[in-house]
CSV table of C-alpha atoms in Angstrom, one decimal:
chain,number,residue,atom,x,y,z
A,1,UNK,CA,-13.7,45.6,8.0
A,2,UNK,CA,-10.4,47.2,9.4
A,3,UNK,CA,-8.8,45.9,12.6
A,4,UNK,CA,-6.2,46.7,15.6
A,5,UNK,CA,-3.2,48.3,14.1
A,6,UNK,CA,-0.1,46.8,16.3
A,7,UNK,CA,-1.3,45.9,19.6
A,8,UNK,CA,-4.4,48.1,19.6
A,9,UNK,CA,-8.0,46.4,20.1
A,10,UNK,CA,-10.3,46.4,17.9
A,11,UNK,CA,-14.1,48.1,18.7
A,12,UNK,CA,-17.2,47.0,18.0
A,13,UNK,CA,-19.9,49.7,17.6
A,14,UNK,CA,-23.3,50.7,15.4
A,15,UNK,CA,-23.6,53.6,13.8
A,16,UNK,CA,-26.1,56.2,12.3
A,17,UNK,CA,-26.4,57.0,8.6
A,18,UNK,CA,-28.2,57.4,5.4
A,19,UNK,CA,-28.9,54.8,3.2
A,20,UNK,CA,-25.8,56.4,1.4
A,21,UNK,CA,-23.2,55.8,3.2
A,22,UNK,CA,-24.2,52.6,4.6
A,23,UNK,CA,-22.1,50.5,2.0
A,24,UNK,CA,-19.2,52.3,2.8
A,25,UNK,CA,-19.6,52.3,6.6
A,26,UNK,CA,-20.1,48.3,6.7
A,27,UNK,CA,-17.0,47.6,4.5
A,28,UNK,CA,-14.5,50.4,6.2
A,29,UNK,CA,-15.5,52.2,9.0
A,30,UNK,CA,-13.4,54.0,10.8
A,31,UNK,CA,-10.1,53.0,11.9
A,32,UNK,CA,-9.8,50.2,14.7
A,33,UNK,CA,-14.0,50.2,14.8
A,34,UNK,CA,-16.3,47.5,13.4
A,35,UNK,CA,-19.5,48.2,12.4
A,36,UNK,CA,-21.3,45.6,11.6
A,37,UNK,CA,-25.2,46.9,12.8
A,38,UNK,CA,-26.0,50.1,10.6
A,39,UNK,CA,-29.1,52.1,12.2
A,40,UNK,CA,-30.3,53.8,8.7
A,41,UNK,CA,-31.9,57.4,9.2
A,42,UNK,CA,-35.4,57.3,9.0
A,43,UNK,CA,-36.3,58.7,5.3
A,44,UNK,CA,-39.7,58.2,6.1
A,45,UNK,CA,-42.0,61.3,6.6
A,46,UNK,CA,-45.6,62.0,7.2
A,47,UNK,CA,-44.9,65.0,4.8
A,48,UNK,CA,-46.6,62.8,1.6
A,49,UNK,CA,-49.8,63.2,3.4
A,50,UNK,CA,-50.2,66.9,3.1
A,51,UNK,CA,-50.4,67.0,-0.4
A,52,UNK,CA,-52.6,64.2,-0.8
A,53,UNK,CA,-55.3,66.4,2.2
A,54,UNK,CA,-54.5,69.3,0.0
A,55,UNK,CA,-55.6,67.1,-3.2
A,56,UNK,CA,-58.9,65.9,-1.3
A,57,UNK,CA,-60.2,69.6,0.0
A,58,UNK,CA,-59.3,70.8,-3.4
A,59,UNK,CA,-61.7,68.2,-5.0
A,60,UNK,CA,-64.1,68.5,-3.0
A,61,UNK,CA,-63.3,72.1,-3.5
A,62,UNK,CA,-64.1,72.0,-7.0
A,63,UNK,CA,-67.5,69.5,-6.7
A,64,UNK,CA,-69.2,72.0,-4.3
A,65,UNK,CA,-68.5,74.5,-6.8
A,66,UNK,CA,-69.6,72.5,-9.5
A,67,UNK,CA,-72.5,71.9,-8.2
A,68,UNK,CA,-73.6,75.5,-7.4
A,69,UNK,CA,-76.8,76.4,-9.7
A,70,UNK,CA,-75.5,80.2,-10.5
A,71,UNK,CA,-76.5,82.0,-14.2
A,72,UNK,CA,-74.4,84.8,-15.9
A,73,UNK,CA,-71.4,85.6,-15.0
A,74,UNK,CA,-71.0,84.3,-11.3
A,75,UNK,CA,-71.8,80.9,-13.0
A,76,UNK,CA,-68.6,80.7,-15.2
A,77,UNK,CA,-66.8,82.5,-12.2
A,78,UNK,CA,-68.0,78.8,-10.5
A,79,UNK,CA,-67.1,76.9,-13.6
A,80,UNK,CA,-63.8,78.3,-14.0
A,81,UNK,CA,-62.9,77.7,-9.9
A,82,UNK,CA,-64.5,73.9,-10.2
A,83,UNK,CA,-62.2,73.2,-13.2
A,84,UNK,CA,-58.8,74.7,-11.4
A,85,UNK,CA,-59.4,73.0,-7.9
A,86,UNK,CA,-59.8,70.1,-9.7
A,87,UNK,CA,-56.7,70.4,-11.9
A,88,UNK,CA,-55.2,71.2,-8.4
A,89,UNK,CA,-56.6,68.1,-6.4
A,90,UNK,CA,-55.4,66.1,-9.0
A,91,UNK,CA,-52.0,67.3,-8.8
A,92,UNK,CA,-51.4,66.9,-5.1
A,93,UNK,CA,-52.9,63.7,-4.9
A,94,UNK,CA,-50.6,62.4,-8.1
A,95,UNK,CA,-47.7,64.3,-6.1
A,96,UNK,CA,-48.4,62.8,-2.7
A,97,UNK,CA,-49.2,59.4,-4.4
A,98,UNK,CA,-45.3,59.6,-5.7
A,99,UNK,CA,-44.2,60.9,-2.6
A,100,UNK,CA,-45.6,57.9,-0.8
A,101,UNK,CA,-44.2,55.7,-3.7
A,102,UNK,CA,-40.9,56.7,-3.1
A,103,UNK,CA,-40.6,56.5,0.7
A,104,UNK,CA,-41.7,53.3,0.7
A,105,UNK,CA,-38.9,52.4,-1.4
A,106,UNK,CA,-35.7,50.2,0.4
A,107,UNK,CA,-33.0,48.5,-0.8
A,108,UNK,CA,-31.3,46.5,1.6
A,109,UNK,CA,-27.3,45.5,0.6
A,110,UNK,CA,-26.1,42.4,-0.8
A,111,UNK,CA,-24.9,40.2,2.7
A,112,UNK,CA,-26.8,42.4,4.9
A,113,UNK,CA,-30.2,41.7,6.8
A,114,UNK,CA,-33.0,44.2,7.2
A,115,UNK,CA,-34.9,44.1,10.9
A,116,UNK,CA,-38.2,45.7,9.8
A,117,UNK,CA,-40.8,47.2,13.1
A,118,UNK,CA,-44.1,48.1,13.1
A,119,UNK,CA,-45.1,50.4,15.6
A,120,UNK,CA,-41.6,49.7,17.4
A,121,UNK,CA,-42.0,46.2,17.3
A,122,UNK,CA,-40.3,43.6,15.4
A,123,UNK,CA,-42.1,42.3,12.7
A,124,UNK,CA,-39.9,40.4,10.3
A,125,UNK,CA,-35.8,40.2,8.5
A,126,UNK,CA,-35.7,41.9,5.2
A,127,UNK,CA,-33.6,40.0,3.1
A,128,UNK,CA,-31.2,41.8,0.4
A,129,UNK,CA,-33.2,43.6,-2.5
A,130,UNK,CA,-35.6,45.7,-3.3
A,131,UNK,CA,-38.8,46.0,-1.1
A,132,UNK,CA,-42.0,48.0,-1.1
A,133,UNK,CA,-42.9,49.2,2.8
A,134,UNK,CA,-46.8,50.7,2.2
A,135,UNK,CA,-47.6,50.2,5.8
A,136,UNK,CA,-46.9,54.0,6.7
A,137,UNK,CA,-45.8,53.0,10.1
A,138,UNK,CA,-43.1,50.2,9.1
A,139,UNK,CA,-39.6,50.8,8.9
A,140,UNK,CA,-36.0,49.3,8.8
A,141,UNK,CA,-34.2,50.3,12.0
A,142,UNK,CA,-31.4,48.2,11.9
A,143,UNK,CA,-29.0,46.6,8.8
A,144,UNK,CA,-27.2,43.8,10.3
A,145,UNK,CA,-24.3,42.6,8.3
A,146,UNK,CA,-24.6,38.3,8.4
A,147,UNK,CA,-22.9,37.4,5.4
A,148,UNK,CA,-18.9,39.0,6.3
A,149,UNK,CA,-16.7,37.3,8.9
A,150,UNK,CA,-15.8,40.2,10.7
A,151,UNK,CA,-12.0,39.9,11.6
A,152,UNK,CA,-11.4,41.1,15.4
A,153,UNK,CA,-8.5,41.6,17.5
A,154,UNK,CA,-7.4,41.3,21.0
A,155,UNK,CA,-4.5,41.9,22.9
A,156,UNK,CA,-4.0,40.6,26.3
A,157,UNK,CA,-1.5,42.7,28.4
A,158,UNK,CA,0.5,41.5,31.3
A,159,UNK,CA,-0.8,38.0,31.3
A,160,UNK,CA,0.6,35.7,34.1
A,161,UNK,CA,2.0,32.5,33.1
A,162,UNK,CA,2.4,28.8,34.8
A,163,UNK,CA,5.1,30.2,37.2
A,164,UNK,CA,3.2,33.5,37.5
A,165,UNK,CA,5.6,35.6,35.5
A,166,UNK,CA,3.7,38.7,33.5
A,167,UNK,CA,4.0,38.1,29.7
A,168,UNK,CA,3.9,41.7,27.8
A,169,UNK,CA,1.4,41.1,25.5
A,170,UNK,CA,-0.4,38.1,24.1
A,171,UNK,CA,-2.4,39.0,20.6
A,172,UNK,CA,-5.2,36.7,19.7
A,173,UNK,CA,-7.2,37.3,16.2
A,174,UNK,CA,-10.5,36.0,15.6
A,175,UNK,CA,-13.3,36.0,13.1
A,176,UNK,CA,-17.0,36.0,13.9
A,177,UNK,CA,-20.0,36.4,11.8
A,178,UNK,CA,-23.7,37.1,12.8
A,179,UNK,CA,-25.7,34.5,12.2
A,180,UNK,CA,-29.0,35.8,14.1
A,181,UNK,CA,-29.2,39.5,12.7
A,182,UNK,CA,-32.5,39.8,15.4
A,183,UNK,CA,-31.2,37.7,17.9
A,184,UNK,CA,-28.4,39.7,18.2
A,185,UNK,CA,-29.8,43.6,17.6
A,186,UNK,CA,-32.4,42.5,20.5
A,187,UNK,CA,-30.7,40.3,22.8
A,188,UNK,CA,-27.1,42.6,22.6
A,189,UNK,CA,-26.4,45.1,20.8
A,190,UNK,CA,-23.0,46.0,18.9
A,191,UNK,CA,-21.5,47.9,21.9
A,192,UNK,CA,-22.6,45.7,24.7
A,193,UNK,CA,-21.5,42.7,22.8
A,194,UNK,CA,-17.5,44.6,22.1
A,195,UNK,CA,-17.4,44.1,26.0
A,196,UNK,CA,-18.8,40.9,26.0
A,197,UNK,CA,-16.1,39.5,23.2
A,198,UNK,CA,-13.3,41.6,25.0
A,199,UNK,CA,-13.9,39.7,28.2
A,200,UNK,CA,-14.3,36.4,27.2
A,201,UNK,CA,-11.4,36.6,25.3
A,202,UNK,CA,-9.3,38.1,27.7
A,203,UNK,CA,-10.2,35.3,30.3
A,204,UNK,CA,-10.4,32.7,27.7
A,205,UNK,CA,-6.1,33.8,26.8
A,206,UNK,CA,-5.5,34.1,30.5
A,207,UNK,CA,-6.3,30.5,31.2
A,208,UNK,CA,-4.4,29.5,28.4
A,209,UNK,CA,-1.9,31.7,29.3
A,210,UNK,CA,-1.9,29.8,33.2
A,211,UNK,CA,-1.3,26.4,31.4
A,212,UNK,CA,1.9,27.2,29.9
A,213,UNK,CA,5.3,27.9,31.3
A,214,UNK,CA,7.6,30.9,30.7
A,215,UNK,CA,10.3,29.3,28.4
A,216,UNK,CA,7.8,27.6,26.5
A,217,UNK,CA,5.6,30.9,26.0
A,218,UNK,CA,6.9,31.4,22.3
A,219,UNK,CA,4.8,28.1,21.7
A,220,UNK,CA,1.8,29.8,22.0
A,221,UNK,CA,2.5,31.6,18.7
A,222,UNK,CA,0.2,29.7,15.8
A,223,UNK,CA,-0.7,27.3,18.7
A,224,UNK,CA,-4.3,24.7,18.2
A,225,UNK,CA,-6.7,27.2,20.0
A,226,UNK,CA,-9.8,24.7,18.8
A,227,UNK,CA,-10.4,24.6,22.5
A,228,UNK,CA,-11.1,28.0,23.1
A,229,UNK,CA,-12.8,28.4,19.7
A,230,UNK,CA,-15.1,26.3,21.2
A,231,UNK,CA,-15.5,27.6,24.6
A,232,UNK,CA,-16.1,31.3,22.5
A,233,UNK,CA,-18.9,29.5,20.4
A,234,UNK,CA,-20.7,28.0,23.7
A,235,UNK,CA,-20.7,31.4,25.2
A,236,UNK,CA,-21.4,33.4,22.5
A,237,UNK,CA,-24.4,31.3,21.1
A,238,UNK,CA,-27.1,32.9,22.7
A,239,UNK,CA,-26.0,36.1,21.5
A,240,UNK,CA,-26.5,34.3,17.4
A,241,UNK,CA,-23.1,34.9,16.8
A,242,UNK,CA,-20.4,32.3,15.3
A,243,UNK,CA,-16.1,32.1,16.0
A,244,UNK,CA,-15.4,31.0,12.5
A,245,UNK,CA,-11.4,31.0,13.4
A,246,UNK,CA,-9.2,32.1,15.8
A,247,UNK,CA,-5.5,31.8,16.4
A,248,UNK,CA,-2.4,34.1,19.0
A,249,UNK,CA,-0.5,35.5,15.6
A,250,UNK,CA,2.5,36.7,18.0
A,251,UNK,CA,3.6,36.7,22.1
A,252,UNK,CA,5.9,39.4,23.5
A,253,UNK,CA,8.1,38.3,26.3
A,254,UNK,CA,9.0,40.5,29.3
A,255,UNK,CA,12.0,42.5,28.1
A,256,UNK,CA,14.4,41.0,31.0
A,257,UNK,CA,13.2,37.4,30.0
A,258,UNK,CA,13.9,38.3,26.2
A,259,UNK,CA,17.7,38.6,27.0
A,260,UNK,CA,17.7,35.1,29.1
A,261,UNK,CA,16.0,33.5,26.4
A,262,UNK,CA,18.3,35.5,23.8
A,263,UNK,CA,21.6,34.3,26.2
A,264,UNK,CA,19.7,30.8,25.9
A,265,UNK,CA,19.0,31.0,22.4
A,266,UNK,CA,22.6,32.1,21.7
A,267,UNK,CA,24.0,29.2,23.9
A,268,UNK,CA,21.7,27.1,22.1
A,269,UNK,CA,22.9,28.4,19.0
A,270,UNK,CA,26.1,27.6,19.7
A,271,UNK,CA,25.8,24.1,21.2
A,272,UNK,CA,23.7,23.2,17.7
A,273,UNK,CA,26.5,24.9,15.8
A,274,UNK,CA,29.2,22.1,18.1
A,275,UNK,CA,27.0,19.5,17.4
A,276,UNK,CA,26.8,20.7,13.9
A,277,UNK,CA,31.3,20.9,13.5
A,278,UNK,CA,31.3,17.4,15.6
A,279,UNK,CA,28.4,15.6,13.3
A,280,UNK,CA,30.6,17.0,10.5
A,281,UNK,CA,34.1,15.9,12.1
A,282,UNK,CA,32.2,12.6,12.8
A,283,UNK,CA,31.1,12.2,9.1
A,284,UNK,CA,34.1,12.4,7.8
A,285,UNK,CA,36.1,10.1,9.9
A,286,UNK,CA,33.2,7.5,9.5
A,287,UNK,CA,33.4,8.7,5.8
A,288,UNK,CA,37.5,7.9,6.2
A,289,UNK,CA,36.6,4.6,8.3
A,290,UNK,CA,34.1,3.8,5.6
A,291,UNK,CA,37.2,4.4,2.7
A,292,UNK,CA,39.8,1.6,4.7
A,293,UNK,CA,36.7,-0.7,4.9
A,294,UNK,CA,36.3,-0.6,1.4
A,295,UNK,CA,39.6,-0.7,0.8
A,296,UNK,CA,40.2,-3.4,2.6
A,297,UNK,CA,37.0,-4.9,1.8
A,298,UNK,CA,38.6,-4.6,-2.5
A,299,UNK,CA,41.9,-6.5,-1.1
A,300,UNK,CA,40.3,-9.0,0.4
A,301,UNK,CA,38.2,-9.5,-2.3
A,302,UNK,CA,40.9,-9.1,-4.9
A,303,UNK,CA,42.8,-11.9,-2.4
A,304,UNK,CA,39.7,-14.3,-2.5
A,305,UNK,CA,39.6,-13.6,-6.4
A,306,UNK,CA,43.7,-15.0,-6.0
A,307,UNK,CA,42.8,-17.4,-4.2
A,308,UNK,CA,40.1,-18.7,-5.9
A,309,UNK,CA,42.6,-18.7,-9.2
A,310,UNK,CA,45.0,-20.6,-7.0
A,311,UNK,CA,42.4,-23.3,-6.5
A,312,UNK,CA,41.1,-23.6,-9.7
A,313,UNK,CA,44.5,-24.1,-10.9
A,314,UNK,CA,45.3,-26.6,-8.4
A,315,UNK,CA,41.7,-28.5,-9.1
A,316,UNK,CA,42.7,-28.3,-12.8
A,317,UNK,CA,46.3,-29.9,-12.2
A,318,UNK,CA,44.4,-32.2,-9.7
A,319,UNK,CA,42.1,-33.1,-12.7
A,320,UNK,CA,44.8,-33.4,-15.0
A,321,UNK,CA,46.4,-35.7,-12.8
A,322,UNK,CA,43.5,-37.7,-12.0
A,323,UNK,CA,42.7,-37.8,-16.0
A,324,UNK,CA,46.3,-39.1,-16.7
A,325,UNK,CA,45.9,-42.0,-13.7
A,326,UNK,CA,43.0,-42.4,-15.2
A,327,UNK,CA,44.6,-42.9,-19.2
A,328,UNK,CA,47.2,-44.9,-17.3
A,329,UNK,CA,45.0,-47.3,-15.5
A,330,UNK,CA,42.8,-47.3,-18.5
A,331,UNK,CA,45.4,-48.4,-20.5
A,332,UNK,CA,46.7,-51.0,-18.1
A,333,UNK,CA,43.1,-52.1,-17.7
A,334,UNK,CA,42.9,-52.8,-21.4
A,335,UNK,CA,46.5,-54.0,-21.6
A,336,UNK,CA,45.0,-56.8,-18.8
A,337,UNK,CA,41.6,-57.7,-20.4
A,338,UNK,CA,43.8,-57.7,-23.7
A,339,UNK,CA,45.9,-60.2,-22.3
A,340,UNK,CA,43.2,-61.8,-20.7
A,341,UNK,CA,41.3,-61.6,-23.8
A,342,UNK,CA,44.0,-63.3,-26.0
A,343,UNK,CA,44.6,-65.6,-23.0
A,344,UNK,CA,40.8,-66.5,-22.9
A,345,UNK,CA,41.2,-66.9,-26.8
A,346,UNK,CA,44.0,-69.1,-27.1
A,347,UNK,CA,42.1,-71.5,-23.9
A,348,UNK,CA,39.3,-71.1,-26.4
A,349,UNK,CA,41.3,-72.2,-29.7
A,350,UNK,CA,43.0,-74.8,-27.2
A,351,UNK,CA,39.8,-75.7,-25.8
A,352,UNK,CA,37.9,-76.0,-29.2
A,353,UNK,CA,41.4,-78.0,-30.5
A,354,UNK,CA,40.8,-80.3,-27.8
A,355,UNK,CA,37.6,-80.9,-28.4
A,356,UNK,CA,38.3,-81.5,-32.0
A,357,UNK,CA,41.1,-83.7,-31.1
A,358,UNK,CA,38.8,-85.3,-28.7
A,359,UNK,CA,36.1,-85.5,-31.3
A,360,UNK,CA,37.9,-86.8,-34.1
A,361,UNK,CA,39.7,-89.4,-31.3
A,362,UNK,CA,36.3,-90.7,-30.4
A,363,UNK,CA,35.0,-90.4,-33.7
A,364,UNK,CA,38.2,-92.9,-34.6
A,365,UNK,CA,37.2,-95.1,-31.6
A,366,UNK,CA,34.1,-95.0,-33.1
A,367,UNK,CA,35.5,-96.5,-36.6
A,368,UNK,CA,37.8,-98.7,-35.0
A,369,UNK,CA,34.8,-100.1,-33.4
A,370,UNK,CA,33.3,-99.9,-36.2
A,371,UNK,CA,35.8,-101.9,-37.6
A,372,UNK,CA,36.1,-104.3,-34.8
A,373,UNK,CA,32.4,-104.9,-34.7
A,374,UNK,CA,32.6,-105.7,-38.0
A,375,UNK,CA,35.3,-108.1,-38.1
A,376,UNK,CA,34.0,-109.5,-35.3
A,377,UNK,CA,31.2,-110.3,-37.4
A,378,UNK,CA,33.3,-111.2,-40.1
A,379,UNK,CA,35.3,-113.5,-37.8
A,380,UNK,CA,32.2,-114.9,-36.5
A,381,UNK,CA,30.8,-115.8,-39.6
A,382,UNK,CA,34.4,-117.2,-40.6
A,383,UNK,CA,34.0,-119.4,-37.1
A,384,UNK,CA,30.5,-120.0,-38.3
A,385,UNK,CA,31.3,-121.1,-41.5
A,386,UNK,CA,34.1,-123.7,-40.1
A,387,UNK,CA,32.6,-124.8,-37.4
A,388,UNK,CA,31.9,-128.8,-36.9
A,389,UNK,CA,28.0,-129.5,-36.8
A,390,UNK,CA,27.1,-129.9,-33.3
A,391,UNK,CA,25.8,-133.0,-32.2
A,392,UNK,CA,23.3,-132.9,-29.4
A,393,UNK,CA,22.9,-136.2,-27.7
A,394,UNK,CA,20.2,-136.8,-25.5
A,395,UNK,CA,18.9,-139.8,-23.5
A,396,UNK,CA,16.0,-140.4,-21.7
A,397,UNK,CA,17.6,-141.7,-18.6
A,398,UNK,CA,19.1,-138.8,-17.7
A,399,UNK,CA,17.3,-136.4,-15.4
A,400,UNK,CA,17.7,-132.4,-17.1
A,401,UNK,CA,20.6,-131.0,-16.0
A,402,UNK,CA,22.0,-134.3,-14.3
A,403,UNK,CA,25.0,-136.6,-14.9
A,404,UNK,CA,25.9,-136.9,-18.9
A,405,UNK,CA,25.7,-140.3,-20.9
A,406,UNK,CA,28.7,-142.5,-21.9
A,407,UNK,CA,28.2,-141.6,-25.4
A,408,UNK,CA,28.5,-137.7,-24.5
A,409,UNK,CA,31.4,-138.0,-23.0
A,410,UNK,CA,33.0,-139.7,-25.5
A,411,UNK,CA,32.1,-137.6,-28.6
A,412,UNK,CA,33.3,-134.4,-26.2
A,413,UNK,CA,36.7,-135.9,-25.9
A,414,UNK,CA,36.8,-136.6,-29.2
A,415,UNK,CA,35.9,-133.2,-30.6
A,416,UNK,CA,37.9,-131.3,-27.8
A,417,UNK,CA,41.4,-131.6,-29.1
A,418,UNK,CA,40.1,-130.6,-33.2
A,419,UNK,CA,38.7,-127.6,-31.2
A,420,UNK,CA,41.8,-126.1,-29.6
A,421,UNK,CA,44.0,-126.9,-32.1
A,422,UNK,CA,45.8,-123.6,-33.2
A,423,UNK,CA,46.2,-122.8,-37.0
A,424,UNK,CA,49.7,-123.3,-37.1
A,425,UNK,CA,49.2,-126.9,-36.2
A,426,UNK,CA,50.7,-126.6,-33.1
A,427,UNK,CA,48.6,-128.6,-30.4
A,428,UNK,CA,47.8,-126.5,-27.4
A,429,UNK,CA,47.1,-128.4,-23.8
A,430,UNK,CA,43.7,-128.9,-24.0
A,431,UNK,CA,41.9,-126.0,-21.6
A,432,UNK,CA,39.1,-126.7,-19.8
A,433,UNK,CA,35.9,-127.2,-21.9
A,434,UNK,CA,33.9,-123.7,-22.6
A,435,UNK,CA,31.0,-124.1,-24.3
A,436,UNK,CA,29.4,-120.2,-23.2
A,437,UNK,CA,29.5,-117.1,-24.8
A,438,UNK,CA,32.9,-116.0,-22.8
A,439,UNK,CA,35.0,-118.3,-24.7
A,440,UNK,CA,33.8,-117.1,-27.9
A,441,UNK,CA,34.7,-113.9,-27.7
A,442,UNK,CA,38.1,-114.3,-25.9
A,443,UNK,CA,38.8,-116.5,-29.2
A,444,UNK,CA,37.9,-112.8,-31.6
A,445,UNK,CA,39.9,-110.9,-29.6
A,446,UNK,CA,42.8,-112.9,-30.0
A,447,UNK,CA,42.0,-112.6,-33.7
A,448,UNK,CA,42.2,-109.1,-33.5
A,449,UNK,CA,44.8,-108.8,-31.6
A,450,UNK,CA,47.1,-110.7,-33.8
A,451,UNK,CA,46.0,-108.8,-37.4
């Protein structure tokens, strides 16, 4: 299909034509029209009927000869007339049979509907293909095309905008397609329905057109036009046709408002190239801001990394220092427990002499008791051995324990003085009398004492 050239509308129209040219008429047409209903000329003719009457009367032509009852000559005259009517109904009726044959012959075109009447009436669609019409009163009078989406354009001159100011043109491009081929041929037509599609198109971009203002007209231009797409659809439905896609391809401003919005799009040109130089003039002194932080940042980092040296050094002398206190008090620790130790050591060597000296003392205390225990004995059994016989005296008068005899007293005085003499032979004063256990030993020890 060809479309508006510029700012020229397109037109919708049916034409008339021969099976032919159809093809070519549905895929060109002239230019700036859209065909898309072909009315085919009727090919269709009564005509095949003349030669199929002919081939009857000739027939029956020929059987009312044949069946004359003539002898001699006139006879074959009858013969020979039967035989050639025949021969000649036979050949119109073949002729009109292939005459019929052929005009009933249609081919509709691939993505085209046929509307097929009878007797002027609708009857039925004709999809593509070969088809036999034997009905000698059928016919195709219309080819719709339902299968193309038919590309249409519309311009919309002088249409007013929010604040009522004429825009030159507004173009808006569509595509439809004819889904109804007999809803449309009979409800619309092709021509009606070009004025149809102008208007609502035209009214459809002026209310857009109303929404928007003036400096913001150029936004129109590949705009979302879903919206009136759909409005299209709802009003074009009854008529079995389909918007498939629509969209305004390209607005032209008033030619006064072109140079405001050129001396606005030049100021705003300008003011983006400014804002260009200053985001530039701004990048680089961040860029040189950015340079003295990181410069700054590397001597401060280079400082800590001093710094940090610095203290490690002094954490190592620190260490070292500590470590050599340490050594030092170490070492006077185990010069102390060393004294200590050999102090502890020689208490114990003392100690253990002591004891030993202690030991040995008391193990010579216990031979010297030893010793004296022994000449104790010795001396007792000395004293034993020289002692006098004792004489016990006892009387029956006396109560036990009571006042002595006489004869006691006088053997006591006797034996007294032999008892205390010393071995020298030198008389001692006679001590009191001991006769217990005390005496005895008093008289060892003396002994002792003087061996």
């Amino acid at each position: 299909m060809s479309t508006a050239v510029g700012n020229r509308r397109s037109v919708i129209s049916e034409e008339v034509a021969p099976w032919s040219d159809i093809p070519q008429l549905l895929r060109g047409g002239e230019a700036g029209t859209l065909v898309p209903v072909i009315i085919p000329k009727h090919r269709r003719r009564v005509g095949w009927m003349v030669p199929f009457w002919l081939g009857l009367l000739a027939v029956t032509s020929g059987v009312v000869a044949a069946v004359q009852d003539v002898d001699g000559a006139a006879g074959e005259v009858y013969d020979t007339l039967a035989t050639t009517t025949y021969v000649l109904g036979m050949l119109f009726l073949i002729a009109g049979a292939l005459w019929w044959w052929r005009s009933s012959i249609v081919e509709i075109e691939q993505g085209t509907n046929g509307i097929l009447t009878r007797y002027g009436a609708i009857a039925r669609t004709l999809e593509p293909g070969r088809h036999y019409l034997w009905h000698p009163w059928s016919r195709v009078d219309f080819v719709v095309d339902t299968a193309t989406e038919i590309p249409y354009s519309a311009p919309v001159v002088a249409c007013p905008t929010q604040e009522n100011v004429p825009l030159r043109a507004i173009e808006f491009f569509l595509k439809f397609r004819i889904t109804d081929a007999v809803l449309f041929v009979r409800t619309i037509g092709a021509g009606n329905f070009d004025l149809v599609l102008s208007n609502a198109v035209q009214d459809a971009i002026r209310q857009r057109g109303r929404l928007v203002r003036t400096e913001r007209a150029y936004d129109l231009r590949g705009s979302d036009v879903a919206d009136m797409q759909e409005l299209l659809n709802r009003q074009l439905s009854r008529y079995g046709v389909r918007i498939t896609g629509a969209n305004i391809p390209d607005v032209q401003l008033p030619v006064q408002y072109q140079q405001h919005l050129a001396t606005r799009e030049r100021v705003a040109k300008e003011a983006h190239a400014y804002e260009q130089e200053w985001g530039l003039t701004r990048k680089r002194r961040i860029d040189s801001l950015q340079m003295d932080i990181e410069r700054a940042k590397k001597v401060r980092d280079a400082r800590i990394v001093e710094v940090k040296a610095a203290l490690n050094k002094a954490r190592e002398q620190v260490a070292q220092m500590l470590e050599e206190r340490e050594t030092e008090a170490q070492n006077v620790r185990f010069e102390i427990e060393t004294r200590g130790r050999s102090g502890l050591i020689a208490a114990e060597n003392e100690a253990r002499a002591q004891r030993t000296l202690a030991q040995a003392y008391r193990d010579n205390r216990a031979v010297l008791q030893y010793e004296l225990a022994r000449r104790r004995l010795e001396v007792g059994a000395t004293l034993a051995g020289s002692a006098p016989q004792p004489v016990v005296l006892r009387t029956d008068g006396g109560a036990s324990g009571g006042d002595t005899s006489a004869l006691s007293t006088l053997l006591a005085a006797q034996l007294l003085p032999r008892l205390t003499a010393l071995p020298g032979g030198e008389p001692q004063a006679a001590p009191a009398p001991r006769t217990d256990a005390g005496a005895v030993a008093e008289a060892v020890s003396e002994v002792w004492q003087r061996n």
